[in-house]
Short mmCIF file of C-alpha atoms in Angstrom, two decimals:
data_model
loop_
_atom_site.label_atom_id
_atom_site.label_comp_id
_atom_site.label_asym_id
_atom_site.label_seq_id
_atom_site.Cartn_x
_atom_site.Cartn_y
_atom_site.Cartn_z
CA VAL M 498 0.00 0.00 0.00
CA LEU M 499 1.52 3.27 -1.05
CA GLN M 500 0.75 6.77 0.08
CA SER M 501 0.82 9.86 -2.05
CA LYS M 502 2.36 13.11 -0.85
CA ASP M 503 -1.01 14.29 0.46
CA LEU M 504 -1.07 11.13 2.62
CA GLY M 505 -4.18 9.83 0.85
CA MET M 506 -4.28 6.09 0.28
CA ARG M 507 -3.88 4.96 -3.33
CA PRO M 508 -6.21 2.25 -4.60
CA PRO M 509 -4.66 -1.24 -4.82
CA SER M 510 -3.01 -2.11 -8.10
CA PRO M 511 -5.27 -4.27 -10.28
CA SER M 512 -2.35 -6.64 -10.98
CA LEU M 513 -2.02 -7.63 -7.33
CA PRO M 514 -4.10 -10.45 -5.89
CA PRO M 515 -6.93 -9.23 -3.68
CA PRO M 516 -5.90 -8.90 -0.04
CA GLY M 517 -7.13 -11.59 2.30
CA PRO M 518 -6.04 -14.37 4.63
CA GLU M 519 -5.54 -16.78 1.70
CA VAL M 520 -2.81 -14.54 0.24
CA PRO M 521 0.37 -14.88 2.31
CA ALA M 522 1.88 -11.56 3.32
CA PRO M 523 5.68 -11.83 3.38
CA LEU M 524 5.89 -8.32 4.74
CA VAL M 525 5.40 -6.17 7.78
CA LEU M 526 4.05 -2.64 7.39
CA GLN M 527 5.43 0.03 9.66
CA CYS M 528 4.16 3.54 10.11
CA PHE M 529 4.47 6.49 12.48
CA ASP M 530 0.85 7.59 12.01
CA PRO M 531 -1.60 5.72 14.28
CA SER M 532 -4.64 6.69 12.19
CA THR M 533 -3.09 5.17 9.06
CA LEU M 534 -2.34 1.95 10.93
CA ARG M 535 -5.87 1.79 12.34
CA SER M 536 -7.24 2.10 8.81
CA LEU M 537 -4.88 -0.57 7.51
CA ALA M 538 -5.79 -2.92 10.36
CA HIS M 539 -9.37 -2.95 9.07
CA ARG M 540 -8.46 -3.11 5.38
CA ILE M 541 -5.73 -5.77 5.57
CA PRO M 542 -6.09 -7.53 8.93
CA HIS M 543 -3.80 -10.41 7.89
CA VAL M 544 -0.74 -8.15 7.43
CA PRO M 545 1.39 -7.49 10.53
CA LEU M 546 1.50 -3.79 11.43
CA VAL M 547 4.15 -2.05 13.52
CA GLN M 548 3.51 1.28 15.24
CA LEU M 549 6.73 3.27 14.95
CA LEU M 550 7.35 5.56 17.90
CA LEU M 551 9.57 8.61 18.10
CA SER M 552 11.56 9.33 21.20
CA PRO M 553 10.13 12.09 23.39
CA LEU M 554 13.70 13.45 23.49
CA SER M 555 13.75 14.40 19.84
CA LYS M 556 11.56 14.64 16.77
CA GLU M 557 14.65 14.32 14.61
CA HIS M 558 16.75 11.23 13.97
CA PRO M 559 20.45 11.72 13.14
CA SER M 560 20.47 9.13 10.35
CA VAL M 561 18.04 11.23 8.29
CA GLY M 562 20.63 13.89 7.64
CA GLU M 563 21.49 17.29 8.97
CA GLY M 564 18.64 19.74 8.77
CA VAL M 565 16.28 17.21 7.17
CA SER M 566 13.06 16.25 8.89
CA HIS M 567 10.99 13.27 7.82
CA HIS M 568 8.25 14.06 10.31
CA LEU M 569 4.92 15.45 9.23
CA GLY M 570 3.25 16.17 12.57
CA ARG M 571 1.02 13.10 12.85
CA GLU M 572 3.60 10.72 14.26
CA ALA M 573 3.25 8.86 17.52
CA THR M 574 5.83 9.62 20.16
CA TYR M 575 6.50 7.08 22.89
CA GLY M 576 4.04 7.80 25.68
CA ASP M 577 1.42 9.48 23.45
CA VAL M 578 -0.52 6.30 22.71
CA PRO M 579 -0.90 3.66 25.43
CA LEU M 580 0.48 0.22 24.56
CA SER M 581 -2.95 -1.27 25.29
CA GLU M 582 -4.44 0.93 22.55
CA ILE M 583 -1.67 0.10 20.08
CA ALA M 584 -2.38 -3.61 20.70
CA THR M 585 -5.91 -3.12 19.29
CA TYR M 586 -4.58 -2.35 15.78
CA ALA M 587 -0.92 -3.40 15.58
CA SER M 588 1.11 -6.53 16.17
CA GLY M 589 4.23 -4.69 17.23
CA ILE M 590 5.90 -1.46 18.22
CA GLY M 591 9.01 0.10 16.75
CA PRO M 592 10.31 2.68 19.21
CA ALA M 593 13.40 4.74 18.44
CA LYS M 594 16.27 3.06 20.24
CA SER M 595 16.76 6.26 22.26
CA VAL M 596 13.42 5.54 23.95
CA PHE M 597 15.23 2.65 25.67
CA THR M 598 18.69 4.15 26.12
CA SER M 599 17.21 7.21 27.84
CA MET M 600 15.83 4.92 30.59
CA GLU M 601 17.45 2.88 33.29
CA PRO M 602 17.94 -0.70 31.99
CA ALA M 603 15.29 -2.09 34.37
CA ALA M 604 12.70 0.41 33.11
CA ALA M 605 13.63 -0.35 29.50
CA ARG M 606 13.20 -4.09 30.12
CA ALA M 607 9.86 -3.40 31.85
CA LEU M 608 8.68 -1.59 28.71
CA VAL M 609 9.58 -4.60 26.55
CA ASP M 610 7.90 -6.96 29.04
CA ALA M 611 4.75 -4.80 29.09
CA ALA M 612 4.58 -4.89 25.29
CA HIS M 613 5.07 -8.66 25.29
CA GLU M 614 2.26 -9.04 27.85
CA LEU M 615 -0.01 -7.41 25.26
CA ASP M 616 1.33 -9.71 22.50
CA LEU M 617 3.16 -6.82 20.87
CA ALA M 618 6.52 -7.58 19.29
CA VAL M 619 9.23 -4.96 19.92
CA HIS M 620 11.45 -3.74 17.03
CA PRO M 621 13.61 -0.72 17.99
CA TRP M 622 15.14 1.42 15.24
CA THR M 623 17.67 2.25 13.71
CA PHE M 624 20.96 0.58 14.52
CA ARG M 625 24.12 1.54 12.65
CA ARG M 626 27.74 0.56 13.14
CA GLU M 627 29.28 4.03 12.86
CA ALA M 628 30.35 5.37 16.25
CA MET M 629 28.36 8.60 15.82
CA TYR M 630 25.09 6.58 15.76
CA VAL M 631 25.87 4.30 18.70
CA ASP M 632 24.47 5.44 22.03
CA ARG M 633 27.19 6.97 24.22
CA SER M 634 26.62 4.44 26.99
CA PHE M 635 28.08 1.74 24.70
CA GLU M 636 31.30 3.71 24.08
CA SER M 637 31.03 3.49 20.27
CA ASP M 638 30.74 -0.33 20.37
CA SER M 639 27.86 -1.09 18.02
CA GLU M 640 28.07 -4.84 18.67
CA GLU M 641 27.71 -4.28 22.39
CA GLU M 642 24.70 -2.09 21.72
CA LEU M 643 23.05 -4.84 19.63
CA ARG M 644 23.81 -7.47 22.29
CA PHE M 645 22.26 -5.27 25.00
CA PHE M 646 19.01 -4.93 23.08
CA TYR M 647 18.78 -8.64 22.29
CA GLU M 648 20.12 -10.16 25.51
CA CYS M 649 19.21 -7.65 28.22
CA LEU M 650 16.05 -6.12 26.85
CA ASN M 651 14.79 -9.22 25.01
CA VAL M 652 13.56 -7.35 21.94
CA ASP M 653 12.12 -9.41 19.09
CA ALA M 654 13.86 -7.73 16.17
CA LEU M 655 15.81 -4.61 15.25
CA PHE M 656 15.78 -2.19 12.36
CA VAL M 657 19.41 -2.17 11.23
CA GLU M 658 21.37 -0.47 8.48
CA PHE M 659 23.93 -3.29 8.43
CA PRO M 660 22.11 -6.65 8.61
CA ASP M 661 25.38 -8.55 8.13
CA GLN M 662 26.67 -7.13 11.42
CA ALA M 663 23.43 -7.95 13.25
CA SER M 664 23.55 -11.52 11.88
CA MET M 665 27.13 -11.96 13.14
CA VAL M 666 26.19 -10.67 16.59
CA ILE M 667 23.24 -13.08 16.76
CA GLU M 668 25.47 -15.98 15.67
CA ARG M 669 28.00 -15.12 18.39
CA MET M 670 25.22 -14.91 21.00
CA LEU M 671 23.90 -18.34 19.95
CA ASN M 672 27.42 -19.81 20.05
CA ASP M 673 28.01 -18.29 23.49
CA ASP M 674 24.79 -19.93 24.72
CA SER M 675 25.82 -23.34 23.42
CA ASP M 676 29.21 -23.30 25.19
#
């Protein structure tokens, strides 16, 4: 489903099979706008939806580029929409990773646990390997940052710019567990 610049929904392409439970959906749709996700939940209930959440600390994300904003004013910020409400239309949440790193680790884990209690998967965003994008508390060690989110916070998935690095970290974690 695509959106035009005016944020109006385009009609489905006639070449695509009609949406429905019999058509497998090898995709997950993510969106910052709760109203768009609510609409999609009714139109395509078989497709997993993820409510992206900005950090209350910032409406900008450094990976977008200096002076560039990708926000349009209708985005959900962590804390604006209760998790229990998100669970009525989405199958997961995608908070900015700074939502978690701005909290004490116990509070961050409690957030993940609360989401899991509501059957919401947790997919923080966006992880990069460059030191300037790694939270200061990990001293520029992007692998340590990934391990923290997987092992300590128990997140379900991550939005990453370098999937090869994330795969290596997961392999190492699995090997560490088998030793």
